[in-house]
């Protein structure tokens, strides 16, 4: 049984200038905090979320025993990131659909729902917004920023945008940018949504419909890329849904894997916003801190001051170990403190959300050493 | 090899404040010692999960990497000292890694069990592979896939144009400079590339 988490929100009247040149004002950020900020205000840890997660990182909501946060196995009292020692903050990113201002909300000038007119937001914009929220919480410097996948990109970006505000960065199953193949998967997902007749150019809210077909397919393709071939074979293999015989149909669900993907797609299409999916996958595509340095990642990371822990998983082909090694190498070239664990796990990209004793052990030990450092001992 | 006296003997070879890369750093004890007592900084390379965990626990930088894949991640002369302490005997590509050690480090320090130590010779003379405190494994389950002697290493270093700066044996934590090939269980070489 997990602890009770309470969602909060904070309103920002002043305009936030975005990387695109556009700006957004009168926006709200949903967030949660766990544990206590200590008197020295130096034990805060920001946890950044990936594509389909939110500020609800850990704990459960009052009266909803099955509402565990998405990283509840990692974060909480006595967990690897121990909320008895650290003040943990989760923030829902701008453009998302879990409470922070997003495309389903109204534009303050026009009073119309943003829809497709919601400005394109980047990882850097999210980090800027997170920093404003931390200012208001009275957190000048983070003991650590942590995230997996797209969340890892935010953690990395923190060390470049606010080098003096981050002591440690824990970057899990992430990458310094997306490969062409990765962008390609995102584009297939986006096309599925955009070509759904219920999408209405992103203004489907007005029409009282949801492009659920597109969302389902987007989720199905995403889901395939989060698993490994091995784990899919082990879980489903060539099992048929009903009995042993082929039905000689082309449109029925016959294989278990089909059934599973459709289930995942259905579930997702009921809670996720189509415009949010487009926005967040675009933010993934755009992230590339080396771009302004002629593709030289080491040069891009030269401003970072934080100490790093990187973790990757051997069967993750969406954010492969090779991509984490690129970050490690760039940090080595800058003589930064960095540790890197490459966990031999079968679960593909999803591994970063699952229990694995080696993975959990390394993260726990890393936070233990941060905790010792805060107490003034040797790290 | 991880006993304190031996570790101290190796640590003495590393200059104060050096940037160190420790290949096969084990649980990070030597790096920890170098950081605390000699103001060094750097990284360990390890393959085994348990050792990676032990390093993180100590607060020693560790990179999980299979040395058989080489050191492509590291630039030429990017460290003051590259250590291979009880690592060489486990490496499939021992000669390549020796060259890589010399490439990445301004200097290298290699230590490994000396098979020509007299108790080992005696054992082989009796017709049996040695099983000792230093080489505690049976021939059929030893992880030591490269068995060499102090003298063998001199030849390999010469072949790879390494300049030997210092060489001695270690026995019970003491330096052995007289007949090290016969009188020491461990061979130690400090070298640099041309």
Coordinates of C-alpha atoms in Angstrom, one line a residue:
Chain A
X1 CA 0.0 0.0 0.0
X2 CA 1.4 3.3 -1.1
X3 CA 1.1 6.7 0.5
X4 CA -1.5 9.3 -0.3
X5 CA -0.6 11.8 -3.0
X6 CA -2.4 15.1 -3.5
X7 CA -2.3 16.9 -6.8
X8 CA -1.8 20.7 -6.7
X9 CA -1.7 23.4 -9.4
X10 CA 0.0 26.7 -9.8
X11 CA -1.1 29.5 -12.1
X12 CA 1.3 31.7 -14.0
X13 CA -0.1 35.0 -15.3
X14 CA 3.0 36.3 -16.9
X15 CA 3.9 35.2 -20.4
X16 CA 6.5 32.5 -20.9
X17 CA 8.5 33.0 -24.1
X18 CA 8.8 29.8 -26.0
X19 CA 11.7 28.6 -28.1
X20 CA 9.6 29.0 -31.3
X21 CA 9.3 32.8 -30.6
X22 CA 5.6 32.4 -29.6
X23 CA 4.6 32.8 -26.0
X24 CA 2.0 31.5 -23.6
X25 CA 0.5 33.4 -20.7
X26 CA -2.2 32.6 -18.0
X27 CA -1.2 29.0 -17.9
X28 CA -1.4 26.5 -15.1
X29 CA 1.0 23.7 -14.1
X30 CA -0.3 20.7 -12.3
X31 CA 2.2 19.2 -9.9
X32 CA 2.7 16.9 -6.8
X33 CA 5.3 16.9 -4.1
X34 CA 6.3 14.1 -1.7
X35 CA 8.4 14.4 1.4
X36 CA 9.6 17.6 3.0
X37 CA 11.9 20.3 1.8
X38 CA 14.5 20.6 4.5
X39 CA 15.6 23.8 6.3
X40 CA 18.6 24.1 4.0
X41 CA 16.3 23.7 1.0
X42 CA 18.9 21.4 -0.7
X43 CA 17.1 18.1 -0.8
X44 CA 14.7 18.7 -3.7
X45 CA 14.6 16.2 -6.6
X46 CA 12.6 17.0 -9.7
X47 CA 11.2 13.9 -11.6
X48 CA 10.4 14.6 -15.2
X49 CA 7.8 12.6 -17.1
X50 CA 7.9 11.0 -20.5
X51 CA 5.3 10.9 -23.3
X52 CA 2.2 9.6 -21.7
X53 CA 2.8 10.1 -18.0
X54 CA 2.1 13.1 -15.7
X55 CA 2.9 14.8 -12.4
X56 CA 1.4 11.8 -10.6
X57 CA 4.8 10.1 -10.1
X58 CA 4.2 8.2 -6.9
X59 CA 1.7 7.4 -4.2
X60 CA -2.1 6.9 -4.7
X61 CA -5.0 9.3 -4.6
X62 CA -7.3 9.2 -1.6
X63 CA -9.9 6.5 -1.9
X64 CA -8.4 5.2 -5.2
X65 CA -6.2 2.2 -4.1
X66 CA -5.2 1.4 -7.7
X67 CA -4.1 4.9 -8.7
X68 CA -0.4 4.4 -8.2
X69 CA 1.9 7.0 -9.7
X70 CA 3.8 5.9 -12.8
X71 CA 7.1 5.6 -11.0
X72 CA 5.7 4.3 -7.7
X73 CA 8.2 1.4 -7.6
X74 CA 11.1 3.9 -7.7
X75 CA 9.8 6.7 -5.5
X76 CA 8.3 6.8 -2.0
X77 CA 9.2 6.2 1.6
X78 CA 12.1 3.6 1.7
X79 CA 12.1 3.3 -2.1
X80 CA 15.3 3.9 -4.1
X81 CA 14.5 7.6 -4.3
X82 CA 13.4 7.8 -0.7
X83 CA 10.9 10.5 0.1
X84 CA 11.8 10.2 3.8
X85 CA 15.1 12.0 2.8
X86 CA 14.3 13.8 -0.4
X87 CA 11.6 16.4 -1.3
X88 CA 10.4 15.0 -4.7
X89 CA 8.5 17.1 -7.2
X90 CA 6.6 15.9 -10.3
X91 CA 5.3 18.5 -12.8
X92 CA 2.9 17.9 -15.6
X93 CA 4.4 19.5 -18.7
X94 CA 2.8 22.3 -20.7
X95 CA 0.7 20.9 -23.6
X96 CA 0.0 17.7 -21.7
X97 CA -3.5 16.5 -20.9
X98 CA -3.4 15.7 -17.1
X99 CA -4.1 19.1 -15.6
X100 CA -1.5 21.5 -16.9
X101 CA -2.6 23.9 -19.6
X102 CA -2.9 22.1 -22.9
X103 CA -4.7 22.1 -26.3
X104 CA -8.0 21.2 -24.7
X105 CA -8.0 24.5 -22.7
X106 CA -9.1 28.0 -23.7
X107 CA -6.8 30.6 -25.2
X108 CA -6.9 33.6 -22.8
X109 CA -7.3 36.1 -25.6
X110 CA -9.9 34.5 -27.7
X111 CA -11.7 32.4 -25.2
X112 CA -11.6 29.6 -27.8
X113 CA -10.2 26.2 -27.1
X114 CA -6.6 26.1 -28.3
X115 CA -6.9 22.8 -30.2
X116 CA -4.3 22.9 -33.1
X117 CA -3.4 26.5 -32.2
X118 CA -1.6 25.4 -29.0
X119 CA 2.0 26.6 -29.5
X120 CA 4.6 24.0 -30.2
X121 CA 6.5 23.4 -27.0
X122 CA 10.0 22.0 -26.7
X123 CA 12.0 20.2 -24.0
X124 CA 13.7 23.5 -23.3
X125 CA 10.4 25.3 -22.8
X126 CA 9.2 22.6 -20.4
X127 CA 12.4 23.0 -18.4
X128 CA 11.9 26.8 -18.3
X129 CA 8.4 26.3 -17.0
X130 CA 9.6 23.8 -14.4
X131 CA 12.2 26.3 -13.3
X132 CA 9.5 28.9 -12.7
X133 CA 7.5 26.5 -10.6
X134 CA 10.6 25.6 -8.5
X135 CA 11.3 29.3 -8.0
X136 CA 7.8 29.6 -6.4
X137 CA 8.4 26.5 -4.2
X138 CA 11.6 28.2 -3.0
X139 CA 13.9 25.6 -4.6
X140 CA 17.0 27.4 -5.9
X141 CA 19.1 24.4 -6.5
X142 CA 18.0 20.7 -7.1
X143 CA 19.9 17.9 -5.3
X144 CA 19.0 16.0 -8.4
X145 CA 16.9 16.0 -11.6
X146 CA 15.8 12.6 -12.8
X147 CA 13.9 11.2 -15.7
X148 CA 13.5 8.3 -18.1
X149 CA 13.2 8.4 -21.9
X150 CA 11.8 11.9 -22.8
X151 CA 12.1 12.6 -19.0
X152 CA 15.8 11.9 -19.3
X153 CA 16.0 14.5 -22.1
X154 CA 14.6 17.0 -19.7
X155 CA 17.0 16.0 -17.0
X156 CA 19.9 16.4 -19.5
X157 CA 18.5 19.8 -20.6
X158 CA 18.3 21.0 -17.1
X159 CA 22.1 20.6 -16.7
X160 CA 22.6 22.7 -19.8
X161 CA 19.9 25.4 -19.3
X162 CA 20.4 25.8 -15.5
X163 CA 23.9 24.3 -14.8
X164 CA 24.1 26.0 -11.4
X165 CA 20.8 24.8 -10.3
X166 CA 21.5 21.0 -10.6
X167 CA 23.9 19.0 -8.5
X168 CA 23.1 15.6 -10.0
X169 CA 21.3 14.3 -13.0
X170 CA 19.9 10.8 -13.3
X171 CA 19.2 10.1 -17.0
X172 CA 17.6 6.7 -17.6
X173 CA 16.9 5.0 -21.0
X174 CA 17.4 8.3 -22.8
X175 CA 19.2 9.7 -25.8
X176 CA 20.9 13.0 -26.9
X177 CA 18.4 13.2 -29.8
X178 CA 16.2 10.9 -31.8
X179 CA 17.4 8.9 -34.6
X180 CA 15.7 9.0 -38.0
X181 CA 14.0 5.7 -37.3
X182 CA 12.7 7.1 -34.1
X183 CA 11.3 10.2 -35.8
X184 CA 9.8 7.9 -38.4
X185 CA 7.8 6.0 -35.7
X186 CA 6.6 9.3 -34.3
X187 CA 5.5 10.4 -37.8
X188 CA 3.5 7.2 -38.4
X189 CA 1.7 7.8 -35.1
X190 CA 1.1 11.4 -36.0
X191 CA -0.3 10.5 -39.4
X192 CA -2.6 8.0 -37.8
X193 CA -4.1 10.8 -35.7
X194 CA -4.1 13.6 -38.3
X195 CA -5.8 11.4 -41.0
X196 CA -8.5 10.3 -38.7
X197 CA -11.7 12.0 -40.0
X198 CA -12.6 12.9 -36.4
X199 CA -9.5 15.0 -36.1
X200 CA -10.8 18.0 -37.9
X201 CA -7.4 19.6 -38.3
X202 CA -7.0 19.5 -34.5
X203 CA -10.2 21.3 -33.7
X204 CA -12.2 18.2 -32.9
X205 CA -13.4 19.5 -29.5
X206 CA -15.8 21.9 -31.4
X207 CA -17.3 19.0 -33.1
X208 CA -17.8 17.0 -30.0
X209 CA -15.8 14.1 -31.3
X210 CA -12.4 12.5 -30.5
X211 CA -10.0 11.0 -33.1
X212 CA -10.0 7.7 -31.2
X213 CA -9.0 5.6 -34.2
X214 CA -5.9 7.6 -34.8
X215 CA -5.0 7.6 -31.1
X216 CA -5.4 3.8 -31.0
X217 CA -3.1 3.2 -33.9
X218 CA -0.6 5.7 -32.5
X219 CA -0.5 3.8 -29.2
X220 CA -0.3 0.5 -30.9
X221 CA 2.8 1.4 -32.9
X222 CA 4.3 3.1 -29.8
X223 CA 3.7 0.1 -27.7
X224 CA 5.5 -2.2 -30.2
X225 CA 8.6 -0.1 -30.0
X226 CA 8.6 -0.1 -26.2
X227 CA 8.9 -3.8 -26.0
X228 CA 11.6 -6.2 -27.2
X229 CA 11.1 -8.9 -29.7
X230 CA 12.1 -11.5 -27.1
X231 CA 9.6 -10.3 -24.5
X232 CA 6.8 -10.1 -27.0
X233 CA 7.5 -13.6 -28.1
X234 CA 7.7 -14.8 -24.5
X235 CA 4.5 -13.1 -23.6
X236 CA 2.4 -13.8 -26.7
X237 CA 4.4 -15.9 -29.1
X238 CA 2.1 -17.1 -31.9
X239 CA -0.8 -17.9 -29.4
X240 CA -4.2 -17.7 -30.8
X241 CA -7.0 -16.0 -28.9
X242 CA -9.6 -18.7 -29.3
X243 CA -8.7 -22.4 -29.5
X244 CA -6.2 -23.8 -31.8
X245 CA -7.6 -23.2 -35.2
X246 CA -7.2 -20.4 -37.7
X247 CA -10.4 -18.7 -38.6
X248 CA -9.3 -17.7 -42.1
X249 CA -10.4 -14.2 -41.5
X250 CA -8.6 -11.0 -42.4
X251 CA -10.3 -8.7 -40.0
X252 CA -11.0 -10.6 -36.9
X253 CA -8.6 -10.6 -33.9
X254 CA -6.9 -14.0 -34.1
X255 CA -3.5 -13.7 -32.5
X256 CA -3.1 -12.8 -28.8
X257 CA -0.7 -10.0 -29.7
X258 CA -3.4 -8.4 -31.8
X259 CA -5.8 -8.5 -28.9
X260 CA -3.3 -7.1 -26.6
X261 CA -2.4 -4.2 -28.9
X262 CA -6.0 -3.3 -29.5
X263 CA -6.7 -3.4 -25.8
X264 CA -3.8 -1.0 -25.1
X265 CA -4.9 1.2 -28.0
X266 CA -8.5 1.4 -26.7
X267 CA -7.5 2.2 -23.2
X268 CA -5.1 4.9 -24.3
X269 CA -7.6 6.5 -26.7
X270 CA -10.0 7.0 -23.8
X271 CA -7.7 9.2 -21.7
X272 CA -5.1 10.7 -23.9
X273 CA -5.5 13.9 -26.0
X274 CA -4.7 13.7 -29.7
X275 CA -3.1 17.2 -29.9
X276 CA -1.0 16.4 -26.9
X277 CA 0.3 13.3 -28.7
X278 CA 1.3 15.5 -31.6
X279 CA 2.9 18.1 -29.4
X280 CA 4.9 15.7 -27.3
X281 CA 6.2 13.6 -30.1
X282 CA 7.3 16.8 -31.8
X283 CA 9.1 17.8 -28.7
X284 CA 10.9 14.5 -28.8
X285 CA 11.8 15.0 -32.5
X286 CA 13.2 18.5 -31.9
X287 CA 15.4 17.7 -28.8
X288 CA 19.0 17.9 -30.0
X289 CA 21.2 20.0 -27.7
X290 CA 24.2 19.4 -30.1
X291 CA 22.4 21.0 -33.0
X292 CA 23.6 24.5 -32.1
X293 CA 27.1 23.1 -31.8
X294 CA 27.4 21.7 -35.3
X295 CA 26.4 18.3 -34.0
X296 CA 29.2 18.2 -31.4
X297 CA 27.6 16.8 -28.2
X298 CA 30.7 17.3 -26.1
X299 CA 30.7 21.0 -27.0
X300 CA 27.0 21.2 -26.1
X301 CA 27.6 19.5 -22.8
X302 CA 30.6 21.7 -21.9
X303 CA 28.4 24.0 -19.8
X304 CA 27.0 21.2 -17.6
X305 CA 28.3 21.2 -14.0
X306 CA 26.2 18.4 -12.5
X307 CA 27.3 14.9 -11.7
X308 CA 25.6 12.3 -13.8
X309 CA 24.2 8.8 -13.5
X310 CA 23.2 7.2 -16.7
X311 CA 21.3 3.9 -17.0
X312 CA 20.4 2.0 -20.2
X313 CA 18.9 -1.4 -20.9
X314 CA 20.4 -3.9 -23.2
X315 CA 17.3 -4.8 -25.2
X316 CA 16.0 -1.2 -25.5
X317 CA 16.1 -0.5 -29.2
X318 CA 14.1 2.7 -29.1
X319 CA 16.6 4.4 -26.8
X320 CA 19.5 2.0 -27.2
X321 CA 22.5 1.7 -24.9
X322 CA 24.6 3.2 -27.7
X323 CA 22.7 6.5 -27.4
X324 CA 23.4 6.6 -23.6
X325 CA 27.1 5.9 -24.3
X326 CA 27.2 8.9 -26.6
X327 CA 26.1 11.1 -23.6
X328 CA 28.7 9.3 -21.4
X329 CA 31.4 9.9 -23.9
X330 CA 30.5 13.6 -24.3
X331 CA 30.6 13.9 -20.5
X332 CA 34.0 12.1 -20.3
X333 CA 35.4 14.5 -22.8
X334 CA 34.3 17.3 -20.5
X335 CA 35.8 15.6 -17.5
X336 CA 32.5 15.5 -15.7
X337 CA 31.7 13.1 -12.9
X338 CA 29.7 10.3 -14.5
X339 CA 28.7 6.7 -13.8
X340 CA 27.0 4.5 -16.3
X341 CA 25.1 1.2 -15.7
X342 CA 24.1 -0.9 -18.7
X343 CA 21.4 -3.2 -17.3
X344 CA 21.1 -6.5 -19.1
X345 CA 17.2 -6.7 -19.0
X346 CA 14.9 -8.4 -21.5
X347 CA 12.0 -5.8 -21.4
X348 CA 13.1 -3.3 -24.0
X349 CA 12.4 0.4 -23.4
X350 CA 9.7 -0.4 -20.9
X351 CA 12.4 -1.7 -18.6
X352 CA 12.9 1.7 -17.1
X353 CA 9.5 1.5 -15.5
X354 CA 9.9 -2.1 -14.2
X355 CA 11.5 -3.6 -11.2
X356 CA 14.9 -5.0 -11.7
X357 CA 17.1 -5.5 -8.6
X358 CA 20.3 -4.3 -10.4
X359 CA 18.6 -1.2 -11.8
X360 CA 16.9 -0.3 -8.6
X361 CA 20.1 -1.0 -6.6
X362 CA 22.2 1.3 -8.6
X363 CA 19.6 4.2 -8.4
X364 CA 19.2 3.6 -4.7
X365 CA 23.0 3.6 -4.1
X366 CA 23.3 6.8 -6.2
X367 CA 20.7 8.6 -4.1
X368 CA 22.3 7.3 -0.9
X369 CA 25.6 8.9 -1.9
X370 CA 23.7 12.2 -2.7
X371 CA 22.1 12.0 0.7
X372 CA 25.5 11.5 2.3
X373 CA 26.9 14.4 0.3
X374 CA 24.0 16.6 1.6
X375 CA 24.9 15.7 5.2
X376 CA 28.4 17.0 4.5
X377 CA 30.1 13.6 4.4
X378 CA 32.1 12.2 1.5
X379 CA 29.8 11.3 -1.4
Chain B
X1 CA 45.3 -8.6 -4.7
X2 CA 42.9 -6.3 -3.0
X3 CA 44.8 -6.5 0.3
X4 CA 45.7 -3.2 1.7
X5 CA 49.5 -3.4 1.5
X6 CA 49.3 -4.3 -2.2
X7 CA 46.9 -1.6 -2.9
X8 CA 49.1 0.9 -1.2
X9 CA 52.1 -0.3 -3.2
X10 CA 50.2 0.4 -6.4
X11 CA 48.8 3.7 -5.2
X12 CA 52.4 4.9 -4.5
X13 CA 53.0 4.7 -8.3
X14 CA 50.2 7.1 -9.1
X15 CA 51.2 10.8 -8.9
X16 CA 49.2 13.1 -6.6
X17 CA 46.2 14.6 -8.3
X18 CA 46.4 12.4 -11.3
X19 CA 43.5 11.7 -13.6
X20 CA 43.1 8.0 -13.5
X21 CA 41.3 5.4 -15.6
X22 CA 41.1 2.0 -13.8
X23 CA 40.3 -0.8 -16.2
X24 CA 38.6 -3.6 -14.4
X25 CA 38.2 -1.5 -11.2
X26 CA 36.4 -4.2 -9.2
X27 CA 34.5 -2.8 -6.3
X28 CA 36.3 0.6 -6.7
X29 CA 38.5 0.2 -3.6
X30 CA 41.7 1.4 -5.3
X31 CA 40.1 4.4 -7.0
X32 CA 38.5 5.3 -3.7
X33 CA 41.9 5.1 -2.0
X34 CA 43.5 7.2 -4.8
X35 CA 40.7 9.8 -4.5
X36 CA 40.9 10.1 -0.7
X37 CA 44.6 9.8 -0.1
X38 CA 46.2 11.1 -3.3
X39 CA 43.7 13.7 -4.5
X40 CA 43.2 11.8 -7.8
X41 CA 40.1 11.8 -10.0
X42 CA 38.8 9.6 -12.7
X43 CA 36.7 6.6 -13.6
X44 CA 36.6 2.9 -13.2
X45 CA 35.6 0.5 -16.0
X46 CA 33.7 -2.6 -14.9
X47 CA 31.6 -5.3 -16.5
X48 CA 30.2 -7.1 -13.5
X49 CA 26.9 -5.7 -12.1
X50 CA 27.8 -6.3 -8.5
X51 CA 31.0 -4.3 -8.9
X52 CA 29.3 -1.5 -10.7
X53 CA 26.8 -1.3 -7.8
X54 CA 29.7 -1.4 -5.2
X55 CA 31.4 1.5 -7.0
X56 CA 28.2 3.7 -7.1
X57 CA 27.8 2.9 -3.5
X58 CA 31.3 4.2 -2.7
X59 CA 30.7 7.3 -4.8
X60 CA 33.4 6.2 -7.3
X61 CA 32.7 7.0 -11.0
X62 CA 32.2 3.8 -12.9
X63 CA 31.4 3.0 -16.5
X64 CA 29.8 -0.3 -17.2
X65 CA 31.7 -1.6 -20.3
X66 CA 33.1 -4.8 -21.7
X67 CA 36.8 -4.3 -22.1
X68 CA 36.8 -6.8 -24.9
X69 CA 35.0 -4.1 -26.9
X70 CA 38.0 -1.8 -26.6
X71 CA 38.3 1.8 -25.4
X72 CA 36.9 3.6 -28.3
X73 CA 35.1 5.9 -25.9
X74 CA 38.3 7.4 -24.7
X75 CA 40.6 9.9 -26.5
X76 CA 44.4 9.6 -26.9
X77 CA 46.3 10.7 -23.8
X78 CA 43.1 11.6 -22.0
X79 CA 44.3 10.3 -18.6
X80 CA 47.5 10.8 -16.7
X81 CA 47.5 7.1 -15.6
X82 CA 45.6 4.1 -16.9
X83 CA 45.6 1.1 -14.5
X84 CA 45.2 -2.5 -15.3
X85 CA 45.4 -4.1 -11.9
X86 CA 44.7 -7.9 -12.1
X87 CA 42.8 -7.3 -15.3
X88 CA 45.1 -8.4 -18.1
X89 CA 44.8 -12.1 -17.2
X90 CA 41.1 -12.0 -17.9
X91 CA 41.2 -10.3 -21.3
X92 CA 40.7 -12.1 -24.5
X93 CA 42.3 -9.2 -26.3
X94 CA 45.1 -8.6 -23.8
X95 CA 47.7 -7.3 -26.3
X96 CA 45.2 -4.9 -28.0
X97 CA 44.2 -3.6 -24.5
X98 CA 47.8 -3.1 -23.6
X99 CA 48.2 -0.9 -26.7
X100 CA 44.9 0.9 -25.8
X101 CA 46.1 1.4 -22.2
X102 CA 49.2 3.1 -23.6
X103 CA 47.2 5.2 -26.1
X104 CA 44.6 6.5 -23.6
X105 CA 47.1 7.1 -20.8
X106 CA 50.2 9.3 -20.5
X107 CA 51.4 6.3 -18.6
X108 CA 50.1 2.9 -17.8
X109 CA 50.5 0.6 -14.8
X110 CA 49.9 -3.1 -15.2
X111 CA 49.9 -5.7 -12.5
X112 CA 49.1 -9.4 -12.9
X113 CA 50.0 -12.8 -11.3
X114 CA 53.5 -13.9 -12.2
X115 CA 53.3 -17.5 -13.3
X116 CA 57.1 -17.9 -12.9
X117 CA 57.0 -17.3 -9.2
X118 CA 59.0 -20.2 -7.7
X119 CA 56.1 -22.1 -6.0
X120 CA 54.3 -22.2 -9.4
X121 CA 57.5 -23.5 -11.1
X122 CA 57.8 -26.1 -8.4
X123 CA 54.2 -27.2 -8.9
X124 CA 54.7 -27.5 -12.7
X125 CA 57.9 -29.4 -12.1
X126 CA 55.9 -31.8 -10.0
X127 CA 53.6 -32.1 -13.0
X128 CA 50.6 -30.2 -11.7
X129 CA 49.2 -26.7 -12.4
X130 CA 49.7 -24.5 -9.4
X131 CA 46.9 -23.8 -7.0
X132 CA 48.0 -21.0 -4.6
X133 CA 46.7 -18.1 -2.7
X134 CA 47.6 -15.9 -5.6
X135 CA 46.3 -18.4 -8.2
X136 CA 43.5 -20.1 -6.3
X137 CA 41.7 -21.8 -9.1
X138 CA 41.9 -25.3 -10.6
X139 CA 43.1 -25.4 -14.2
X140 CA 39.7 -26.4 -15.4
X141 CA 37.7 -23.5 -13.9
X142 CA 40.1 -20.6 -13.8
X143 CA 39.0 -17.2 -15.0
X144 CA 42.6 -16.4 -15.8
X145 CA 42.7 -17.0 -19.5
X146 CA 46.1 -15.3 -20.0
X147 CA 48.9 -16.9 -18.0
X148 CA 52.2 -15.1 -18.3
X149 CA 55.4 -14.3 -16.4
X150 CA 57.2 -11.2 -15.5
X151 CA 59.7 -11.8 -18.2
X152 CA 56.9 -12.5 -20.8
X153 CA 55.6 -9.1 -20.2
X154 CA 58.9 -7.5 -20.8
X155 CA 59.0 -9.1 -24.2
X156 CA 55.4 -8.1 -25.0
X157 CA 56.1 -4.5 -23.9
X158 CA 59.2 -4.4 -26.1
X159 CA 57.2 -5.8 -29.0
X160 CA 54.6 -3.0 -28.6
X161 CA 57.3 -0.3 -28.3
X162 CA 56.4 0.6 -24.7
X163 CA 59.0 2.3 -22.6
X164 CA 59.2 0.6 -19.2
X165 CA 59.6 3.3 -16.6
X166 CA 59.7 1.0 -13.6
X167 CA 59.2 -2.7 -13.0
X168 CA 59.3 -4.9 -9.9
X169 CA 57.6 -7.7 -8.2
X170 CA 55.2 -7.6 -5.3
X171 CA 55.1 -10.3 -2.6
X172 CA 53.0 -10.0 0.6
X173 CA 52.7 -6.2 -0.1
X174 CA 56.5 -5.7 -0.4
X175 CA 58.4 -4.7 -3.4
X176 CA 60.7 -7.4 -4.8
X177 CA 63.5 -5.9 -7.0
X178 CA 65.9 -8.8 -6.9
X179 CA 65.0 -11.7 -9.1
X180 CA 61.3 -10.7 -9.3
X181 CA 60.5 -13.3 -12.0
X182 CA 61.3 -16.0 -9.5
X183 CA 60.6 -14.4 -6.1
X184 CA 57.3 -12.5 -6.6
X185 CA 53.7 -13.6 -7.1
X186 CA 52.7 -10.4 -8.8
X187 CA 54.5 -8.6 -11.6
X188 CA 54.1 -4.8 -11.8
X189 CA 55.1 -2.6 -14.7
X190 CA 54.8 1.2 -15.2
X191 CA 55.3 2.3 -18.8
X192 CA 54.6 4.9 -21.4
X193 CA 54.2 4.8 -25.1
X194 CA 56.8 6.2 -27.5

